[in-house]
Amino acid sequence: MADKLGFGIIGCGVIAPWHAKSILDIPEARLVGVCDVIPEKADALAAQSGGVKAWYGHEALLSDPEVDAVCVCVPSGLHAAVGVDAAHAGKHVLSEKPLDVTLEHMDALISACDQSQVRLGCIFQRRTQRLWQAVREAVQGGKLGKLILADAYMKYYRSQAYYDSAGWRGTWELDGGGALMNQGVHCVDLVRWIAGDPVSVYARCGHFARSIEVEDTACAIVEYSSGAMGVIEGTTSVYNGMDHRLEFHGETGNILVDGARIVRWETEDGSGPPDDLVPEDGQASAQPTDIGIENHRAQIKDFAQSVLGGRSPIVSGKEARGAVELILGIYKSSELRQSVSFPL
Ligand SMILES: NC(=O)c1ccc[n+]([C@@H]2O[C@H](COP(=O)([O-])OP(=O)(O)OC[C@H]3O[C@@H](n4cnc5c(N)ncnc54)[C@H](O)[C@@H]3O)[C@@H](O)[C@H]2O)c1
């Protein structure tokens, strides 16, 4: 393989420009082309990205030998189907979050990539941030002592117009869920990454304000393998939306983060947050496009380096599966109106 990884982007909707700009910025990567089933969308992104190739279906993109890896930016319930095709074509796969929306789809994708010996990564861009890495190091390094509570509150706003903006949004089949599976999945991933795998969950979900199939609001109580328990609350229906809050409390310390701002970091041993934290971009609490490019760029750079260097990416497919499993457990608990144990 050359010293630059040749990327193709599959799906040219809202998030695709973050991938295109990132790839164009990264010395280890080269953008070969983009595709969409709507030709005008592929043509527009190809033109904006310096006149790269445009295809009108992912099969054509996958048959180009210059494409070594693909960014999967199609609706969530199609990630595995497209990713499996890419793996069979020998291309490395970097999926947008969530990895897919069912365990069966995710497992098929993970196994296709294993069998074809290609790398599989999933965008959870906040995992590249020093802030969240530092919170994890502190919690898992025992700075808070025995972890008692790990909470994630995601009180966001998405209008009905947002849900109506594309036919797949708010559907079980292609969005796979709502406030949690789409918007909340980032913080569900973080809380699981920091507090450990879930052991059980008890939850209620519903739609209170939006005309959609899936939940616009969910509340869950989770027990983690670390011994902690905690709350996961997600909504897309509250006035204005607000930045998420993640809160970790132990016997010897507390860490509270609001958006990307540390509002409390206190430990019995006096150790504070690291001093190399950089200010963070938007949190998409009310607008899906209110996010900076730095974290996508960092994760796509890591993926290119992982393929070129023969190592696992920062968020592998197997790692990314965990957040979706936890959310599916929340949905199952709500449907059954009883507690659910993991693994599902
Ligand atoms: N990481 C983040 O912060 C972030 C932000 C927004 C969206 N996303 C994720 O990105 C994915 C896409 O979201 P979006 O908001 O860009 O959606 P979108 O509807 O704006 O774009 C999806 C595009 O995929 C195209 N498409 C569908 N099937 C295709 C196929 N088989 N081949 C080629 N193109 C196909 C559609 O025509 C559409 O243009 C979702 O899974 C979403 O969860 C992630």
Short mmCIF file of C-alpha atoms and ligand atoms in Angstrom, two decimals:
data_model
loop_
_atom_site.label_atom_id
_atom_site.label_comp_id
_atom_site.label_asym_id
_atom_site.label_seq_id
_atom_site.Cartn_x
_atom_site.Cartn_y
_atom_site.Cartn_z
CA MET A 1 0.00 0.00 0.00
CA ALA A 2 1.16 3.55 -0.73
CA ASP A 3 2.05 5.92 2.11
CA LYS A 4 -1.39 7.53 1.82
CA LEU A 5 -4.63 5.66 2.37
CA GLY A 6 -7.10 6.19 -0.50
CA PHE A 7 -10.58 6.95 0.90
CA GLY A 8 -14.02 6.80 -0.68
CA ILE A 9 -17.05 8.30 1.08
CA ILE A 10 -20.37 6.45 0.83
CA GLY A 11 -23.34 8.75 1.44
CA CYS A 12 -23.13 12.50 0.77
CA GLY A 13 -25.60 13.93 3.29
CA VAL A 14 -25.20 16.12 6.38
CA ILE A 15 -22.11 14.50 7.95
CA ALA A 16 -20.18 13.62 4.78
CA PRO A 17 -18.45 17.04 4.44
CA TRP A 18 -16.82 16.50 7.88
CA HIS A 19 -15.26 13.33 6.45
CA ALA A 20 -14.29 14.93 3.14
CA LYS A 21 -12.64 17.97 4.77
CA SER A 22 -10.86 15.79 7.30
CA ILE A 23 -9.46 13.46 4.64
CA LEU A 24 -8.28 16.42 2.57
CA ASP A 25 -6.48 17.82 5.65
CA ILE A 26 -4.66 14.63 6.67
CA PRO A 27 -1.22 13.86 5.23
CA GLU A 28 -1.77 10.10 5.61
CA ALA A 29 -5.01 10.18 3.54
CA ARG A 30 -6.19 10.92 0.04
CA LEU A 31 -9.80 11.41 -1.06
CA VAL A 32 -10.39 9.32 -4.20
CA GLY A 33 -14.10 9.97 -4.58
CA VAL A 34 -17.59 10.02 -3.11
CA CYS A 35 -20.90 8.36 -3.90
CA ASP A 36 -24.59 8.78 -3.21
CA VAL A 37 -27.70 7.17 -4.63
CA ILE A 38 -28.84 10.74 -5.36
CA PRO A 39 -26.45 11.78 -8.17
CA GLU A 40 -26.69 15.55 -7.48
CA LYS A 41 -25.50 15.00 -3.88
CA ALA A 42 -22.47 13.02 -5.03
CA ASP A 43 -21.68 15.58 -7.73
CA ALA A 44 -21.96 18.49 -5.27
CA LEU A 45 -19.66 16.97 -2.64
CA ALA A 46 -17.14 15.84 -5.28
CA ALA A 47 -17.03 19.38 -6.69
CA GLN A 48 -16.69 20.96 -3.21
CA SER A 49 -13.85 18.56 -2.45
CA GLY A 50 -11.60 19.63 -5.30
CA GLY A 51 -13.16 17.66 -8.14
CA VAL A 52 -12.68 14.10 -6.88
CA LYS A 53 -14.56 11.22 -8.55
CA ALA A 54 -18.34 10.90 -8.10
CA TRP A 55 -20.25 7.63 -8.29
CA TYR A 56 -23.98 7.02 -7.94
CA GLY A 57 -23.93 3.75 -6.04
CA HIS A 58 -21.51 2.18 -3.59
CA GLU A 59 -20.80 -0.85 -5.81
CA ALA A 60 -19.10 1.42 -8.37
CA LEU A 61 -17.01 3.09 -5.67
CA LEU A 62 -15.99 -0.30 -4.26
CA SER A 63 -14.74 -1.50 -7.63
CA ASP A 64 -12.18 1.34 -7.89
CA PRO A 65 -8.71 -0.05 -7.05
CA GLU A 66 -7.55 3.37 -5.81
CA VAL A 67 -10.04 3.14 -2.93
CA ASP A 68 -8.38 1.39 0.04
CA ALA A 69 -10.89 2.40 2.72
CA VAL A 70 -14.43 3.74 2.96
CA CYS A 71 -16.21 6.15 5.27
CA VAL A 72 -19.77 4.88 5.69
CA CYS A 73 -22.03 7.95 5.99
CA VAL A 74 -25.39 6.44 4.99
CA PRO A 75 -28.43 6.11 7.33
CA SER A 76 -27.57 4.13 10.48
CA GLY A 77 -29.59 0.99 9.63
CA LEU A 78 -27.58 0.59 6.40
CA HIS A 79 -24.10 0.82 7.94
CA ALA A 80 -23.59 -2.94 8.16
CA ALA A 81 -25.05 -3.75 4.73
CA VAL A 82 -22.75 -1.24 3.04
CA GLY A 83 -19.81 -2.11 5.29
CA VAL A 84 -20.12 -5.85 4.56
CA ASP A 85 -20.03 -5.10 0.82
CA ALA A 86 -16.93 -2.97 1.39
CA ALA A 87 -15.22 -5.70 3.42
CA HIS A 88 -15.98 -8.27 0.72
CA ALA A 89 -14.36 -5.89 -1.78
CA GLY A 90 -11.25 -5.81 0.45
CA LYS A 91 -11.75 -2.22 1.65
CA HIS A 92 -11.13 -1.08 5.24
CA VAL A 93 -14.31 0.27 6.86
CA LEU A 94 -14.78 3.37 9.00
CA SER A 95 -18.46 3.58 9.89
CA GLU A 96 -20.26 6.61 11.25
CA LYS A 97 -21.92 6.04 14.62
CA PRO A 98 -23.82 3.93 15.56
CA LEU A 99 -22.04 0.84 14.17
CA ASP A 100 -25.50 -0.32 13.08
CA VAL A 101 -28.82 -0.61 14.90
CA THR A 102 -29.17 -4.36 15.58
CA LEU A 103 -26.83 -6.92 17.14
CA GLU A 104 -27.22 -9.19 14.10
CA HIS A 105 -26.16 -6.46 11.67
CA MET A 106 -23.20 -5.38 13.81
CA ASP A 107 -22.01 -8.96 14.27
CA ALA A 108 -22.25 -9.62 10.52
CA LEU A 109 -20.14 -6.51 9.86
CA ILE A 110 -17.53 -7.39 12.49
CA SER A 111 -17.23 -10.92 11.17
CA ALA A 112 -17.05 -9.84 7.49
CA CYS A 113 -14.19 -7.47 8.33
CA ASP A 114 -12.39 -10.16 10.34
CA GLN A 115 -12.79 -12.67 7.52
CA SER A 116 -11.57 -10.23 4.87
CA GLN A 117 -8.75 -9.08 7.18
CA VAL A 118 -9.66 -5.42 6.85
CA ARG A 119 -9.80 -2.89 9.70
CA LEU A 120 -13.16 -1.82 11.11
CA GLY A 121 -13.53 1.43 13.02
CA CYS A 122 -16.52 3.49 14.15
CA ILE A 123 -16.71 7.24 14.61
CA PHE A 124 -17.17 8.20 18.26
CA GLN A 125 -15.22 11.39 17.85
CA ARG A 126 -15.38 12.44 21.51
CA ARG A 127 -13.10 9.53 22.39
CA THR A 128 -10.26 11.43 20.69
CA GLN A 129 -10.64 14.34 23.12
CA ARG A 130 -8.06 14.70 25.86
CA LEU A 131 -10.89 15.68 28.24
CA TRP A 132 -12.67 12.32 28.05
CA GLN A 133 -9.42 10.37 28.01
CA ALA A 134 -8.43 12.19 31.22
CA VAL A 135 -11.79 11.50 32.90
CA ARG A 136 -11.43 7.82 32.03
CA GLU A 137 -7.84 7.68 33.29
CA ALA A 138 -8.91 9.30 36.59
CA VAL A 139 -11.93 7.01 37.13
CA GLN A 140 -10.21 3.81 36.05
CA GLY A 141 -6.96 4.80 37.78
CA GLY A 142 -8.83 4.94 41.10
CA LYS A 143 -8.68 8.73 41.66
CA LEU A 144 -12.35 8.69 42.71
CA GLY A 145 -11.89 5.57 44.84
CA LYS A 146 -14.66 3.02 44.53
CA LEU A 147 -17.01 4.32 41.81
CA ILE A 148 -20.54 4.75 43.18
CA LEU A 149 -22.49 6.68 40.49
CA ALA A 150 -21.94 7.23 36.76
CA ASP A 151 -24.63 9.39 35.17
CA ALA A 152 -25.27 10.71 31.67
CA TYR A 153 -27.91 13.39 31.07
CA MET A 154 -28.55 14.32 27.44
CA LYS A 155 -31.31 16.92 27.23
CA TYR A 156 -31.26 17.94 23.60
CA TYR A 157 -33.63 19.59 21.14
CA ARG A 158 -34.50 18.44 17.64
CA SER A 159 -37.51 19.95 15.86
CA GLN A 160 -40.17 18.00 14.00
CA ALA A 161 -38.68 19.61 10.85
CA TYR A 162 -35.38 17.86 11.63
CA TYR A 163 -37.13 14.49 11.79
CA ASP A 164 -39.04 15.29 8.59
CA SER A 165 -35.84 16.35 6.77
CA ALA A 166 -35.03 12.79 5.65
CA GLY A 167 -37.36 9.79 5.45
CA TRP A 168 -35.11 7.53 7.57
CA ARG A 169 -34.99 9.80 10.63
CA GLY A 170 -37.05 8.67 13.58
CA THR A 171 -37.73 5.20 12.11
CA TRP A 172 -36.95 1.89 13.82
CA GLU A 173 -35.59 0.33 10.66
CA LEU A 174 -33.07 2.97 9.62
CA ASP A 175 -32.49 5.23 12.68
CA GLY A 176 -32.85 2.26 15.03
CA GLY A 177 -34.08 4.51 17.83
CA GLY A 178 -34.26 8.19 18.61
CA ALA A 179 -32.91 10.35 21.43
CA LEU A 180 -30.57 7.57 22.55
CA MET A 181 -29.64 5.66 19.36
CA ASN A 182 -29.04 8.76 17.28
CA GLN A 183 -28.12 11.78 19.43
CA GLY A 184 -27.38 10.16 22.80
CA VAL A 185 -25.22 7.30 21.55
CA HIS A 186 -22.03 9.41 21.90
CA CYS A 187 -22.47 9.91 25.66
CA VAL A 188 -23.80 6.38 26.17
CA ASP A 189 -20.53 5.25 24.60
CA LEU A 190 -18.52 7.54 26.90
CA VAL A 191 -20.26 6.49 30.11
CA ARG A 192 -19.83 2.81 29.23
CA TRP A 193 -16.19 3.38 28.24
CA ILE A 194 -15.52 5.08 31.58
CA ALA A 195 -17.75 3.13 34.03
CA GLY A 196 -17.42 -0.33 32.42
CA ASP A 197 -19.73 -2.80 30.74
CA PRO A 198 -23.36 -2.77 31.85
CA VAL A 199 -24.68 -5.67 33.91
CA SER A 200 -28.39 -4.80 33.96
CA VAL A 201 -30.79 -2.00 33.11
CA TYR A 202 -34.31 -0.89 34.00
CA ALA A 203 -35.82 1.75 31.70
CA ARG A 204 -38.82 3.63 30.33
CA CYS A 205 -38.91 5.19 26.86
CA GLY A 206 -41.59 7.08 24.98
CA HIS A 207 -42.34 9.84 22.53
CA PHE A 208 -43.91 12.82 24.14
CA ALA A 209 -43.47 15.68 21.68
CA ARG A 210 -42.45 14.40 18.24
CA SER A 211 -44.39 12.48 15.66
CA ILE A 212 -41.86 9.66 15.18
CA GLU A 213 -41.84 5.87 15.61
CA VAL A 214 -38.93 5.86 18.04
CA GLU A 215 -38.38 7.42 21.49
CA ASP A 216 -37.90 11.14 21.93
CA THR A 217 -37.31 10.62 25.65
CA ALA A 218 -35.80 7.83 27.74
CA CYS A 219 -34.83 7.27 31.38
CA ALA A 220 -32.78 4.28 32.52
CA ILE A 221 -31.09 2.97 35.66
CA VAL A 222 -27.97 0.99 34.82
CA GLU A 223 -25.74 -1.28 36.94
CA TYR A 224 -22.13 -1.48 35.70
CA SER A 225 -19.55 -4.23 36.02
CA SER A 226 -17.38 -1.76 37.97
CA GLY A 227 -19.98 -2.00 40.75
CA ALA A 228 -21.30 1.50 40.11
CA MET A 229 -24.82 2.33 39.08
CA GLY A 230 -26.17 5.36 37.32
CA VAL A 231 -28.81 7.11 35.30
CA ILE A 232 -28.99 7.54 31.54
CA GLU A 233 -31.49 10.21 30.50
CA GLY A 234 -31.94 11.25 26.91
CA THR A 235 -34.40 13.47 25.12
CA THR A 236 -34.65 15.51 21.93
CA SER A 237 -37.73 17.42 23.01
CA VAL A 238 -36.84 19.99 25.65
CA TYR A 239 -36.92 23.74 25.08
CA ASN A 240 -33.71 25.00 23.45
CA GLY A 241 -31.79 21.84 24.36
CA MET A 242 -28.78 22.05 26.64
CA ASP A 243 -25.31 20.62 26.82
CA HIS A 244 -25.10 17.07 28.10
CA ARG A 245 -23.77 16.42 31.60
CA LEU A 246 -21.71 13.43 32.63
CA GLU A 247 -21.18 12.93 36.36
CA PHE A 248 -18.90 10.44 38.11
CA HIS A 249 -18.93 10.10 41.89
CA GLY A 250 -16.75 7.85 44.00
CA GLU A 251 -15.85 7.41 47.65
CA THR A 252 -12.87 9.76 47.26
CA GLY A 253 -13.75 12.11 44.43
CA ASN A 254 -16.24 13.68 42.01
CA ILE A 255 -15.93 14.69 38.37
CA LEU A 256 -18.75 16.63 36.67
CA VAL A 257 -18.55 17.69 33.03
CA ASP A 258 -21.10 19.98 31.37
CA GLY A 259 -20.73 19.89 27.59
CA ALA A 260 -16.95 19.97 27.37
CA ARG A 261 -16.52 22.11 30.50
CA ILE A 262 -15.31 20.64 33.76
CA VAL A 263 -17.58 22.07 36.44
CA ARG A 264 -16.18 20.02 39.30
CA TRP A 265 -13.06 17.87 39.64
CA GLU A 266 -12.21 17.13 43.24
CA THR A 267 -10.28 14.19 44.65
CA GLU A 268 -9.17 13.28 48.16
CA ASP A 269 -5.53 13.09 47.01
CA GLY A 270 -5.79 16.64 45.61
CA SER A 271 -5.06 15.63 42.01
CA GLY A 272 -6.90 17.81 39.52
CA PRO A 273 -7.56 17.65 35.80
CA PRO A 274 -4.57 17.66 33.47
CA ASP A 275 -3.47 21.11 32.33
CA ASP A 276 -3.26 20.21 28.62
CA LEU A 277 -7.02 20.28 27.95
CA VAL A 278 -7.97 22.27 24.86
CA PRO A 279 -11.24 24.24 24.54
CA GLU A 280 -13.92 22.24 22.80
CA ASP A 281 -16.14 22.95 19.82
CA GLY A 282 -19.98 22.76 19.75
CA GLN A 283 -21.97 19.96 21.36
CA ALA A 284 -24.89 19.69 18.87
CA SER A 285 -27.38 20.06 21.74
CA ALA A 286 -29.88 21.92 19.55
CA GLN A 287 -28.43 21.71 16.01
CA PRO A 288 -26.92 18.56 14.50
CA THR A 289 -24.35 20.57 12.55
CA ASP A 290 -23.09 22.41 15.66
CA ILE A 291 -19.90 20.34 15.84
CA GLY A 292 -16.33 21.24 15.00
CA ILE A 293 -14.15 19.27 12.65
CA GLU A 294 -11.17 18.62 14.96
CA ASN A 295 -12.46 15.40 16.49
CA HIS A 296 -13.53 13.86 13.17
CA ARG A 297 -10.14 14.82 11.75
CA ALA A 298 -8.35 13.22 14.71
CA GLN A 299 -10.33 10.01 14.44
CA ILE A 300 -9.97 9.68 10.66
CA LYS A 301 -6.24 10.37 11.01
CA ASP A 302 -6.02 7.65 13.66
CA PHE A 303 -7.88 5.26 11.34
CA ALA A 304 -5.54 5.96 8.42
CA GLN A 305 -2.53 5.47 10.70
CA SER A 306 -4.00 2.25 12.10
CA VAL A 307 -4.37 0.76 8.62
CA LEU A 308 -0.96 1.98 7.42
CA GLY A 309 0.71 0.93 10.68
CA GLY A 310 -1.06 -2.43 11.07
CA ARG A 311 -2.73 -1.74 14.44
CA SER A 312 -6.29 -1.44 15.75
CA PRO A 313 -8.04 1.93 15.44
CA ILE A 314 -8.88 3.98 18.54
CA VAL A 315 -12.53 2.79 18.36
CA SER A 316 -12.78 -0.66 16.81
CA GLY A 317 -16.02 -2.23 15.62
CA LYS A 318 -16.08 -4.52 18.66
CA GLU A 319 -15.68 -1.51 20.99
CA ALA A 320 -18.40 0.48 19.21
CA ARG A 321 -20.87 -2.42 19.48
CA GLY A 322 -21.12 -1.90 23.26
CA ALA A 323 -22.99 1.42 23.15
CA VAL A 324 -25.60 0.00 20.78
CA GLU A 325 -26.04 -3.12 22.93
CA LEU A 326 -26.62 -0.93 26.01
CA ILE A 327 -29.23 1.15 24.16
CA LEU A 328 -30.95 -1.96 22.80
CA GLY A 329 -31.09 -3.22 26.40
CA ILE A 330 -32.78 0.04 27.44
CA TYR A 331 -35.39 -0.36 24.67
CA LYS A 332 -35.98 -4.00 25.60
CA SER A 333 -36.43 -3.16 29.27
CA SER A 334 -38.93 -0.46 28.42
CA GLU A 335 -40.86 -2.76 26.11
CA LEU A 336 -40.95 -5.65 28.61
CA ARG A 337 -41.42 -3.30 31.58
CA GLN A 338 -38.84 -5.28 33.49
CA SER A 339 -35.13 -5.28 34.15
CA VAL A 340 -32.86 -6.71 31.45
CA SER A 341 -29.41 -8.34 31.91
CA PHE A 342 -26.32 -8.12 29.68
CA PRO A 343 -25.08 -9.55 27.40
CA LEU A 344 -28.39 -9.40 25.55
N1 LIG B 1 -20.53 11.62 14.38
C1 LIG B 1 -21.48 12.56 14.38
O1 LIG B 1 -21.43 13.51 15.16
C2 LIG B 1 -22.61 12.45 13.39
C3 LIG B 1 -23.38 13.58 13.07
C4 LIG B 1 -24.41 13.44 12.13
C5 LIG B 1 -24.69 12.19 11.57
N2 LIG B 1 -23.95 11.10 11.93
C6 LIG B 1 -24.26 9.76 11.39
O2 LIG B 1 -24.00 9.77 10.00
C7 LIG B 1 -24.95 8.96 9.30
C8 LIG B 1 -25.59 9.79 8.19
O3 LIG B 1 -26.30 10.86 8.79
P1 LIG B 1 -26.66 12.18 7.94
O4 LIG B 1 -27.28 13.12 8.91
O5 LIG B 1 -25.50 12.62 7.15
O6 LIG B 1 -27.81 11.59 6.98
P2 LIG B 1 -28.33 12.17 5.57
O7 LIG B 1 -29.69 11.63 5.35
O8 LIG B 1 -28.12 13.66 5.54
O9 LIG B 1 -27.28 11.52 4.53
C9 LIG B 1 -27.28 10.16 4.20
C10 LIG B 1 -26.98 10.05 2.70
O10 LIG B 1 -26.78 8.67 2.35
C11 LIG B 1 -27.32 8.48 1.05
N3 LIG B 1 -27.49 7.03 0.83
C12 LIG B 1 -28.43 6.20 1.30
N4 LIG B 1 -28.18 4.92 0.90
C13 LIG B 1 -27.04 4.95 0.17
C14 LIG B 1 -26.26 3.96 -0.51
N5 LIG B 1 -26.60 2.66 -0.48
N6 LIG B 1 -25.16 4.35 -1.18
C15 LIG B 1 -24.80 5.66 -1.21
N7 LIG B 1 -25.51 6.64 -0.59
C16 LIG B 1 -26.60 6.29 0.10
C17 LIG B 1 -28.58 9.31 1.06
O11 LIG B 1 -29.04 9.60 -0.24
C18 LIG B 1 -28.11 10.55 1.80
O12 LIG B 1 -27.61 11.55 0.94
C19 LIG B 1 -25.96 8.48 10.35
O13 LIG B 1 -25.66 7.15 10.70
C20 LIG B 1 -25.74 9.40 11.53
O14 LIG B 1 -25.98 8.76 12.78
C21 LIG B 1 -22.92 11.22 12.81
#
